[in-house]
Amino acid sequence: MKTLTLAALLLLSTKSFADFSEKIIGDESKIQDKDFSKNNMERLHRGHNEIVLTFDDGPTPGVTDKILDTLKENNVKATFFVIAEKAKDQPELMKRILNEGHIVANHSLSHHALKDLSFFSWKKTVKKEVLDAHEILAPYMTNSKNFFYRAPEGAWDGKYAGVLNQSEIGKQYIGPVLWDIGGAVEFKDGQYLQAADWACWSKKITVDECLSGYLYEAKKVKGGVVLMHDLRTQSAEMLAKFIPALEASGFTFKNLDDVNWNK
């Protein structure tokens, strides 16, 4: 009986510790509504027939302003994942993004991909690229109730989350945010099944061909977060065709604040 009781107590204490650990550590597979995640956040908003437009790597004079023109003409709001060092040089474009009701989000200080970092300096690099960027971008981030981060090239390691979440600003972030549509180019049987604007232009794919890949993927996954870049004029040209084509296909537009982050 004593042996059985001891075993039962041991089992109970083990279960209690496991329950306690789960409460402290949390389920890493779930998207948290705050704090940096240990994993990139994927499959964000599929299946709702809603489109969330996001633009990376700007602001770029001659491109970002054309994209803003198209968004304004169509009464669509978007999220701009901005490189902070570029933002410093383009205050008027940044003010326009803010004043026209779009979300400004963090795409790092210098677009330094967080991979193959030095063992001795990785913590410093991660803090610099994310938190120093925030200091520059914060005045433009007032259109959202959240701070969003997208890692350059999607490069991320779970240990970065632990470092960033030690800061009060880091604990207010959602990210790293990936995308549902626009991550790669795939061509099969005479049809683009998906497309990524940056890859389209480097491969000399036309605007209409690239657009067909975006539309095909959007219809296949029934909407979601779209990745584009405000770097090349072709992207601005494609957006002017993309929005009407999406609307004609029955899609509506949301912004990143409308995504359910507490899944």
Short mmCIF file of C-alpha atoms in Angstrom, two decimals:
data_model
loop_
_atom_site.label_atom_id
_atom_site.label_comp_id
_atom_site.label_asym_id
_atom_site.label_seq_id
_atom_site.Cartn_x
_atom_site.Cartn_y
_atom_site.Cartn_z
CA MET A 1 0.00 0.00 0.00
CA LYS A 2 2.85 2.39 0.88
CA THR A 3 4.52 1.59 -2.44
CA LEU A 4 1.28 2.27 -4.31
CA THR A 5 0.74 5.53 -2.45
CA LEU A 6 4.29 6.68 -3.18
CA ALA A 7 3.86 5.84 -6.85
CA ALA A 8 0.57 7.70 -6.96
CA LEU A 9 2.12 10.76 -5.33
CA LEU A 10 5.02 10.65 -7.75
CA LEU A 11 2.62 10.44 -10.69
CA LEU A 12 0.54 13.30 -9.31
CA SER A 13 3.56 15.52 -8.73
CA THR A 14 4.87 14.78 -12.24
CA LYS A 15 1.49 15.69 -13.74
CA SER A 16 1.31 18.86 -11.65
CA PHE A 17 4.77 19.91 -12.81
CA ALA A 18 3.80 19.21 -16.42
CA ASP A 19 0.65 21.29 -16.03
CA PHE A 20 2.65 24.07 -14.41
CA SER A 21 5.29 23.94 -17.15
CA GLU A 22 2.61 24.10 -19.84
CA LYS A 23 1.18 27.23 -18.25
CA ILE A 24 4.60 28.87 -18.06
CA ILE A 25 5.98 27.79 -21.43
CA GLY A 26 2.73 27.67 -23.38
CA ASP A 27 1.86 25.74 -26.50
CA GLU A 28 4.44 26.89 -29.05
CA SER A 29 2.29 25.63 -31.91
CA LYS A 30 -0.33 28.29 -31.19
CA ILE A 31 -0.11 31.83 -32.47
CA GLN A 32 0.02 34.14 -29.49
CA ASP A 33 -1.66 37.53 -29.65
CA LYS A 34 1.47 39.18 -28.23
CA ASP A 35 5.17 38.37 -27.86
CA PHE A 36 7.51 37.22 -30.58
CA SER A 37 6.76 33.66 -31.62
CA LYS A 38 9.36 30.90 -31.60
CA ASN A 39 8.26 29.99 -35.12
CA ASN A 40 7.37 31.95 -38.22
CA MET A 41 3.60 32.51 -38.37
CA GLU A 42 2.16 30.82 -41.45
CA ARG A 43 -1.28 30.02 -42.95
CA LEU A 44 -2.56 33.24 -41.49
CA HIS A 45 -5.91 34.05 -43.06
CA ARG A 46 -6.84 31.45 -45.67
CA GLY A 47 -10.36 30.34 -46.47
CA HIS A 48 -12.22 33.59 -45.76
CA ASN A 49 -12.28 35.03 -49.30
CA GLU A 50 -10.56 38.08 -47.82
CA ILE A 51 -7.30 39.63 -48.99
CA VAL A 52 -4.72 41.32 -46.76
CA LEU A 53 -2.17 43.22 -48.86
CA THR A 54 1.35 43.58 -47.47
CA PHE A 55 4.38 45.25 -49.05
CA ASP A 56 8.00 44.62 -48.07
CA ASP A 57 11.33 46.42 -48.44
CA GLY A 58 10.20 50.02 -48.94
CA PRO A 59 9.71 52.84 -48.94
CA THR A 60 10.95 53.37 -52.50
CA PRO A 61 10.41 56.72 -54.25
CA GLY A 62 8.62 56.28 -57.56
CA VAL A 63 7.15 52.94 -56.47
CA THR A 64 5.65 53.29 -53.00
CA ASP A 65 3.87 56.48 -54.02
CA LYS A 66 2.34 54.76 -57.08
CA ILE A 67 1.17 51.91 -54.87
CA LEU A 68 -0.36 54.44 -52.48
CA ASP A 69 -2.13 56.10 -55.41
CA THR A 70 -3.70 52.78 -56.43
CA LEU A 71 -4.73 51.91 -52.88
CA LYS A 72 -6.35 55.32 -52.47
CA GLU A 73 -8.21 55.06 -55.79
CA ASN A 74 -9.64 51.70 -54.74
CA ASN A 75 -10.24 52.59 -51.07
CA VAL A 76 -8.07 49.69 -49.87
CA LYS A 77 -5.84 49.73 -46.79
CA ALA A 78 -2.59 47.76 -46.63
CA THR A 79 0.37 47.00 -44.38
CA PHE A 80 3.87 48.20 -45.27
CA PHE A 81 6.74 46.19 -43.77
CA VAL A 82 9.35 48.92 -43.83
CA ILE A 83 13.15 48.88 -43.65
CA ALA A 84 13.92 51.46 -40.98
CA GLU A 85 17.10 52.82 -42.55
CA LYS A 86 15.17 53.54 -45.76
CA ALA A 87 12.36 55.12 -43.77
CA LYS A 88 14.81 57.62 -42.25
CA ASP A 89 15.61 58.89 -45.75
CA GLN A 90 11.96 59.11 -46.86
CA PRO A 91 10.01 60.96 -44.14
CA GLU A 92 7.44 62.37 -46.56
CA LEU A 93 6.59 58.94 -47.96
CA MET A 94 6.36 57.57 -44.43
CA LYS A 95 4.00 60.39 -43.42
CA ARG A 96 1.86 59.68 -46.46
CA ILE A 97 1.60 55.98 -45.59
CA LEU A 98 0.49 56.95 -42.09
CA ASN A 99 -1.84 59.78 -43.10
CA GLU A 100 -3.67 57.63 -45.66
CA GLY A 101 -4.56 55.08 -43.00
CA HIS A 102 -2.18 52.22 -43.72
CA ILE A 103 -0.30 50.12 -41.16
CA VAL A 104 3.46 50.58 -40.84
CA ALA A 105 5.25 47.43 -39.67
CA ASN A 106 8.83 46.46 -38.84
CA HIS A 107 10.93 44.72 -41.52
CA SER A 108 14.23 45.26 -39.68
CA LEU A 109 16.77 48.04 -39.51
CA SER A 110 18.85 47.19 -42.58
CA HIS A 111 17.30 44.03 -44.11
CA HIS A 112 20.04 41.92 -42.55
CA ALA A 113 18.76 38.33 -42.78
CA LEU A 114 18.97 36.79 -39.30
CA LYS A 115 20.83 33.63 -40.28
CA ASP A 116 24.39 32.34 -39.93
CA LEU A 117 24.95 34.88 -37.16
CA SER A 118 28.10 34.88 -35.06
CA PHE A 119 27.92 32.91 -31.82
CA PHE A 120 29.39 35.88 -29.99
CA SER A 121 27.28 38.68 -31.46
CA TRP A 122 23.92 37.19 -32.52
CA LYS A 123 22.03 38.67 -29.57
CA LYS A 124 23.36 42.15 -30.29
CA THR A 125 22.54 41.80 -34.00
CA VAL A 126 18.98 40.62 -33.36
CA LYS A 127 18.27 43.44 -30.91
CA LYS A 128 19.76 46.01 -33.26
CA GLU A 129 17.84 44.83 -36.33
CA VAL A 130 14.50 44.64 -34.54
CA LEU A 131 14.49 46.99 -31.56
CA ASP A 132 16.59 49.78 -33.08
CA ALA A 133 14.31 49.63 -36.12
CA HIS A 134 11.32 50.05 -33.83
CA GLU A 135 12.70 53.29 -32.39
CA ILE A 136 12.85 54.78 -35.89
CA LEU A 137 9.47 53.45 -37.04
CA ALA A 138 7.44 53.99 -33.86
CA PRO A 139 6.18 57.50 -34.79
CA TYR A 140 4.58 56.01 -37.92
CA MET A 141 3.04 52.95 -36.26
CA THR A 142 0.01 54.60 -34.70
CA ASN A 143 -2.63 53.32 -37.15
CA SER A 144 -2.54 49.83 -35.64
CA LYS A 145 -3.34 48.50 -32.21
CA ASN A 146 -0.45 46.05 -32.70
CA PHE A 147 3.21 46.10 -33.65
CA PHE A 148 4.03 43.63 -36.45
CA TYR A 149 7.39 42.19 -37.52
CA ARG A 150 8.38 40.23 -40.62
CA ALA A 151 11.87 38.74 -40.78
CA PRO A 152 13.93 39.48 -43.92
CA GLU A 153 13.94 36.36 -46.12
CA GLY A 154 11.81 34.70 -43.45
CA ALA A 155 15.03 33.86 -41.55
CA TRP A 156 14.19 33.15 -37.91
CA ASP A 157 15.31 31.08 -34.94
CA GLY A 158 13.27 30.36 -31.83
CA LYS A 159 16.04 31.66 -29.58
CA TYR A 160 15.56 35.16 -31.01
CA ALA A 161 12.08 35.28 -29.49
CA GLY A 162 13.46 34.69 -26.02
CA VAL A 163 15.90 37.57 -26.33
CA LEU A 164 13.42 40.05 -27.81
CA ASN A 165 10.64 39.20 -25.38
CA GLN A 166 12.87 40.30 -22.50
CA SER A 167 12.22 43.90 -23.58
CA GLU A 168 8.96 45.73 -22.98
CA ILE A 169 8.73 46.66 -26.66
CA GLY A 170 9.43 43.11 -27.80
CA LYS A 171 6.58 41.79 -25.68
CA GLN A 172 4.19 44.06 -27.57
CA TYR A 173 5.01 42.58 -30.98
CA ILE A 174 3.27 40.01 -33.16
CA GLY A 175 5.63 38.12 -35.42
CA PRO A 176 7.49 37.02 -37.36
CA VAL A 177 4.56 37.30 -39.78
CA LEU A 178 4.80 35.35 -43.04
CA TRP A 179 2.17 35.19 -45.81
CA ASP A 180 -0.33 32.95 -47.59
CA ILE A 181 0.07 34.16 -51.18
CA GLY A 182 3.10 35.37 -53.14
CA GLY A 183 5.97 33.30 -51.79
CA ALA A 184 7.27 31.51 -54.91
CA VAL A 185 6.89 31.06 -58.65
CA GLU A 186 5.38 27.81 -59.94
CA PHE A 187 4.56 27.14 -63.60
CA LYS A 188 2.88 23.95 -64.81
CA ASP A 189 0.99 22.95 -67.96
CA GLY A 190 1.01 26.45 -69.38
CA GLN A 191 -0.30 28.12 -66.20
CA TYR A 192 1.34 30.01 -63.35
CA LEU A 193 0.03 28.31 -60.22
CA GLN A 194 1.65 30.85 -57.94
CA ALA A 195 3.94 33.84 -58.28
CA ALA A 196 6.21 36.12 -56.26
CA ASP A 197 6.73 39.60 -57.65
CA TRP A 198 10.45 39.89 -56.85
CA ALA A 199 11.10 36.54 -58.58
CA CYS A 200 8.87 37.44 -61.52
CA TRP A 201 10.90 40.51 -62.36
CA SER A 202 14.26 38.78 -61.95
CA LYS A 203 13.07 35.97 -64.25
CA LYS A 204 11.71 38.45 -66.83
CA ILE A 205 8.14 37.23 -66.29
CA THR A 206 5.63 39.78 -67.54
CA VAL A 207 3.27 41.72 -65.31
CA ASP A 208 0.23 39.86 -66.68
CA GLU A 209 1.88 36.46 -66.25
CA CYS A 210 2.89 37.28 -62.69
CA LEU A 211 -0.60 38.56 -61.98
CA SER A 212 -2.11 35.29 -63.22
CA GLY A 213 -0.02 33.37 -60.67
CA TYR A 214 -1.14 35.58 -57.81
CA LEU A 215 -4.78 35.26 -58.83
CA TYR A 216 -4.58 31.49 -59.25
CA GLU A 217 -3.10 31.03 -55.78
CA ALA A 218 -5.55 33.48 -54.18
CA LYS A 219 -8.48 31.53 -55.58
CA LYS A 220 -6.96 28.19 -54.62
CA VAL A 221 -6.44 29.07 -50.95
CA LYS A 222 -9.54 31.32 -50.84
CA GLY A 223 -7.74 34.46 -49.81
CA GLY A 224 -5.14 35.35 -47.24
CA VAL A 225 -2.14 37.55 -46.55
CA VAL A 226 -0.48 38.59 -49.82
CA LEU A 227 3.25 39.27 -50.07
CA MET A 228 4.38 41.96 -52.52
CA HIS A 229 7.30 44.39 -52.59
CA ASP A 230 7.36 48.14 -53.14
CA LEU A 231 10.74 47.99 -54.88
CA ARG A 232 10.04 47.81 -58.61
CA THR A 233 7.59 49.72 -60.79
CA GLN A 234 6.27 46.43 -62.18
CA SER A 235 4.79 45.65 -58.75
CA ALA A 236 2.94 48.97 -58.75
CA GLU A 237 1.71 48.27 -62.27
CA MET A 238 0.53 44.79 -61.28
CA LEU A 239 -1.30 46.07 -58.19
CA ALA A 240 -3.40 48.39 -60.37
CA LYS A 241 -4.70 45.28 -62.17
CA PHE A 242 -4.66 42.96 -59.15
CA ILE A 243 -7.18 44.82 -56.99
CA PRO A 244 -9.96 45.01 -59.63
CA ALA A 245 -9.36 41.38 -60.59
CA LEU A 246 -9.70 40.28 -56.97
CA GLU A 247 -12.88 42.28 -56.52
CA ALA A 248 -14.31 40.78 -59.72
CA SER A 249 -13.59 37.33 -58.25
CA GLY A 250 -15.60 38.11 -55.11
CA PHE A 251 -12.78 38.90 -52.68
CA THR A 252 -13.00 41.67 -50.10
CA PHE A 253 -10.10 43.48 -48.44
CA LYS A 254 -9.02 43.54 -44.82
CA ASN A 255 -5.85 44.69 -43.09
CA LEU A 256 -3.42 42.89 -40.82
CA ASP A 257 -5.24 44.04 -37.67
CA ASP A 258 -8.27 42.02 -38.85
CA VAL A 259 -6.41 38.69 -38.75
CA ASN A 260 -7.23 36.48 -35.76
CA TRP A 261 -3.89 36.29 -33.96
CA ASN A 262 -5.22 34.31 -31.01
CA LYS A 263 -5.78 31.01 -32.85
#
